[in-house]
Amino acid sequence: MYILGDAIIYEICYMLAFMPAVVLTSKLCPKELESTLFALLAGFQNFGQQVARAAGVSLIGAFGVVTEAPCNWEGLPGLIAMTHIVTPLVLIPLTFLLIPDARISDDILGDSGDVELSAASSSFTSSSFASKDSAASSSVLVSHAPSRDTRPLMCQ
């Protein structure tokens, strides 16, 4: 029964708990760089997991817990208090700083189709050359509202 719980049920629960992180990672990837950035973010997640495992092993050693014969469990209550009480109290406030305040279905990067064109890159008119400041400071916001026409937008 232990093998069933440890090898199968634990892995299923771990993947179900990890799924929101995968969805958030996919939402953070900008268009045209999806595969590259997703691979980079997934690599950072894997690196973070390895650092967490290494930190756990070093904490086990620091508290003097030995799991091989002869076992020493004297530091286990302090280790449990450190990992299950103190560490979350320190790290939970960081989630409010590091995780975006948005729903998982929101457009996190803000690239919902709005394209900002500067006056220099739009069509030139005689008023664009009136002064140096007017060309540099003016900009046009073009919003591509969803329509029934699903053909890709082309420059005209």
CSV table of C-alpha atoms in Angstrom, one decimal:
chain,number,residue,atom,x,y,z
A,1,MET,CA,0.0,0.0,0.0
A,2,TYR,CA,2.9,2.3,0.7
A,3,ILE,CA,4.2,1.9,-2.8
A,4,LEU,CA,0.8,2.7,-4.3
A,5,GLY,CA,0.6,5.9,-2.2
A,6,ASP,CA,4.2,7.1,-2.7
A,7,ALA,CA,4.8,6.1,-6.3
A,8,ILE,CA,1.4,6.9,-7.9
A,9,ILE,CA,-0.9,9.0,-5.8
A,10,TYR,CA,1.9,11.4,-4.6
A,11,GLU,CA,3.0,12.0,-8.2
A,12,ILE,CA,-0.6,12.7,-9.4
A,13,CYS,CA,-1.2,15.2,-6.5
A,14,TYR,CA,2.2,16.8,-7.2
A,15,MET,CA,1.3,17.3,-10.9
A,16,LEU,CA,-2.1,18.7,-10.1
A,17,ALA,CA,-0.6,21.1,-7.6
A,18,PHE,CA,2.1,22.1,-10.2
A,19,MET,CA,-0.4,22.7,-13.0
A,20,PRO,CA,-1.2,26.4,-12.1
A,21,ALA,CA,2.5,27.2,-12.2
A,22,VAL,CA,2.8,25.7,-15.7
A,23,VAL,CA,-0.2,27.8,-16.8
A,24,LEU,CA,1.3,31.0,-15.3
A,25,THR,CA,4.6,30.3,-17.0
A,26,SER,CA,2.9,29.9,-20.3
A,27,LYS,CA,1.0,33.2,-19.8
A,28,LEU,CA,4.3,35.0,-19.1
A,29,CYS,CA,5.7,34.1,-22.5
A,30,PRO,CA,5.4,36.9,-25.1
A,31,LYS,CA,4.3,36.2,-28.7
A,32,GLU,CA,7.0,35.1,-31.1
A,33,LEU,CA,9.2,33.9,-28.3
A,34,GLU,CA,6.9,31.3,-26.7
A,35,SER,CA,9.1,28.2,-27.0
A,36,THR,CA,12.4,29.9,-26.1
A,37,LEU,CA,11.0,31.8,-23.1
A,38,PHE,CA,8.9,28.8,-21.9
A,39,ALA,CA,12.0,26.6,-21.9
A,40,LEU,CA,14.0,29.3,-20.1
A,41,LEU,CA,11.3,29.7,-17.4
A,42,ALA,CA,10.9,25.9,-17.1
A,43,GLY,CA,14.7,25.7,-16.6
A,44,PHE,CA,14.5,28.3,-13.8
A,45,GLN,CA,11.7,26.3,-12.2
A,46,ASN,CA,13.8,23.2,-12.3
A,47,PHE,CA,16.8,25.1,-11.0
A,48,GLY,CA,14.6,26.4,-8.1
A,49,GLN,CA,13.5,22.8,-7.3
A,50,GLN,CA,17.1,21.6,-7.2
A,51,VAL,CA,18.1,24.5,-4.9
A,52,ALA,CA,15.2,23.7,-2.6
A,53,ARG,CA,16.3,20.1,-2.4
A,54,ALA,CA,19.9,21.1,-1.7
A,55,ALA,CA,18.7,23.5,1.0
A,56,GLY,CA,16.6,20.7,2.5
A,57,VAL,CA,19.6,18.4,2.6
A,58,SER,CA,21.7,21.1,4.2
A,59,LEU,CA,19.0,21.8,6.8
A,60,ILE,CA,18.8,18.1,7.7
A,61,GLY,CA,22.6,18.2,8.2
A,62,ALA,CA,22.5,21.4,10.2
A,63,PHE,CA,19.9,20.0,12.6
A,64,GLY,CA,21.9,16.8,13.1
A,65,VAL,CA,19.2,14.5,11.7
A,66,VAL,CA,20.8,11.2,10.4
A,67,THR,CA,18.6,8.9,8.4
A,68,GLU,CA,21.1,6.1,7.9
A,69,ALA,CA,22.1,3.6,10.6
A,70,PRO,CA,22.7,4.6,13.3
A,71,CYS,CA,19.8,7.0,13.1
A,72,ASN,CA,19.6,10.2,15.0
A,73,TRP,CA,16.2,11.9,15.2
A,74,GLU,CA,16.9,14.3,18.1
A,75,GLY,CA,16.9,17.4,15.8
A,76,LEU,CA,13.7,16.5,14.0
A,77,PRO,CA,11.3,18.6,16.1
A,78,GLY,CA,13.4,21.7,15.4
A,79,LEU,CA,13.7,20.8,11.7
A,80,ILE,CA,9.9,20.4,11.4
A,81,ALA,CA,9.3,23.7,13.2
A,82,MET,CA,11.8,25.5,10.9
A,83,THR,CA,10.5,24.0,7.7
A,84,HIS,CA,6.8,24.0,8.4
A,85,ILE,CA,6.4,27.2,10.6
A,86,VAL,CA,9.2,29.6,10.3
A,87,THR,CA,10.0,29.3,6.6
A,88,PRO,CA,6.4,29.8,5.4
A,89,LEU,CA,6.0,32.8,7.7
A,90,VAL,CA,9.0,34.4,6.0
A,91,LEU,CA,8.1,33.3,2.4
A,92,ILE,CA,4.3,33.8,2.2
A,93,PRO,CA,4.6,37.6,2.3
A,94,LEU,CA,7.0,37.4,-0.6
A,95,THR,CA,4.2,35.9,-2.8
A,96,PHE,CA,2.3,39.2,-2.6
A,97,LEU,CA,5.4,40.9,-4.1
A,98,LEU,CA,6.5,38.3,-6.6
A,99,ILE,CA,3.2,36.9,-8.0
A,100,PRO,CA,1.2,39.3,-10.2
A,101,ASP,CA,-2.2,40.5,-8.9
A,102,ALA,CA,-4.2,39.1,-11.8
A,103,ARG,CA,-6.5,36.2,-12.6
A,104,ILE,CA,-4.9,33.3,-14.4
A,105,SER,CA,-7.1,34.1,-17.4
A,106,ASP,CA,-6.0,37.7,-17.6
A,107,ASP,CA,-3.6,39.1,-20.1
A,108,ILE,CA,-0.5,39.5,-17.9
A,109,LEU,CA,1.8,41.1,-20.3
A,110,GLY,CA,-0.7,43.5,-21.7
A,111,ASP,CA,-0.3,42.5,-25.3
A,112,SER,CA,-4.0,42.2,-26.1
A,113,GLY,CA,-3.6,43.6,-29.5
A,114,ASP,CA,-2.8,47.2,-28.7
A,115,VAL,CA,0.1,48.4,-30.8
A,116,GLU,CA,1.8,51.7,-30.2
A,117,LEU,CA,3.2,53.4,-33.2
A,118,SER,CA,5.4,56.5,-33.0
A,119,ALA,CA,4.8,59.4,-35.3
A,120,ALA,CA,8.2,58.7,-36.9
A,121,SER,CA,7.1,55.2,-37.9
A,122,SER,CA,3.6,56.1,-39.1
A,123,SER,CA,2.9,57.8,-42.4
A,124,PHE,CA,4.9,61.1,-42.7
A,125,THR,CA,2.9,64.3,-43.1
A,126,SER,CA,4.1,67.9,-43.4
A,127,SER,CA,2.9,68.5,-39.8
A,128,SER,CA,5.3,65.8,-38.6
A,129,PHE,CA,8.2,67.9,-39.6
A,130,ALA,CA,6.9,71.1,-38.0
A,131,SER,CA,9.3,70.7,-35.0
A,132,LYS,CA,11.6,68.2,-33.5
A,133,ASP,CA,9.5,67.9,-30.3
A,134,SER,CA,6.2,67.1,-32.1
A,135,ALA,CA,7.6,64.1,-33.9
A,136,ALA,CA,9.3,62.7,-30.8
A,137,SER,CA,6.4,63.3,-28.4
A,138,SER,CA,3.4,62.3,-30.4
A,139,SER,CA,2.3,58.7,-30.6
A,140,VAL,CA,-0.8,56.9,-31.9
A,141,LEU,CA,-2.4,54.0,-30.1
A,142,VAL,CA,-4.0,51.6,-32.6
A,143,SER,CA,-6.3,49.0,-31.0
A,144,HIS,CA,-7.1,45.9,-32.9
A,145,ALA,CA,-10.6,45.1,-31.6
A,146,PRO,CA,-11.7,41.5,-32.3
A,147,SER,CA,-14.0,41.4,-35.2
A,148,ARG,CA,-15.8,38.6,-37.2
A,149,ASP,CA,-13.1,38.8,-39.8
A,150,THR,CA,-10.4,36.4,-38.6
A,151,ARG,CA,-7.9,37.1,-41.4
A,152,PRO,CA,-4.5,38.3,-40.1
A,153,LEU,CA,-4.0,42.0,-40.0
A,154,MET,CA,-1.8,43.4,-42.8
A,155,CYS,CA,0.0,46.7,-43.1
A,156,GLN,CA,-1.8,49.0,-45.6
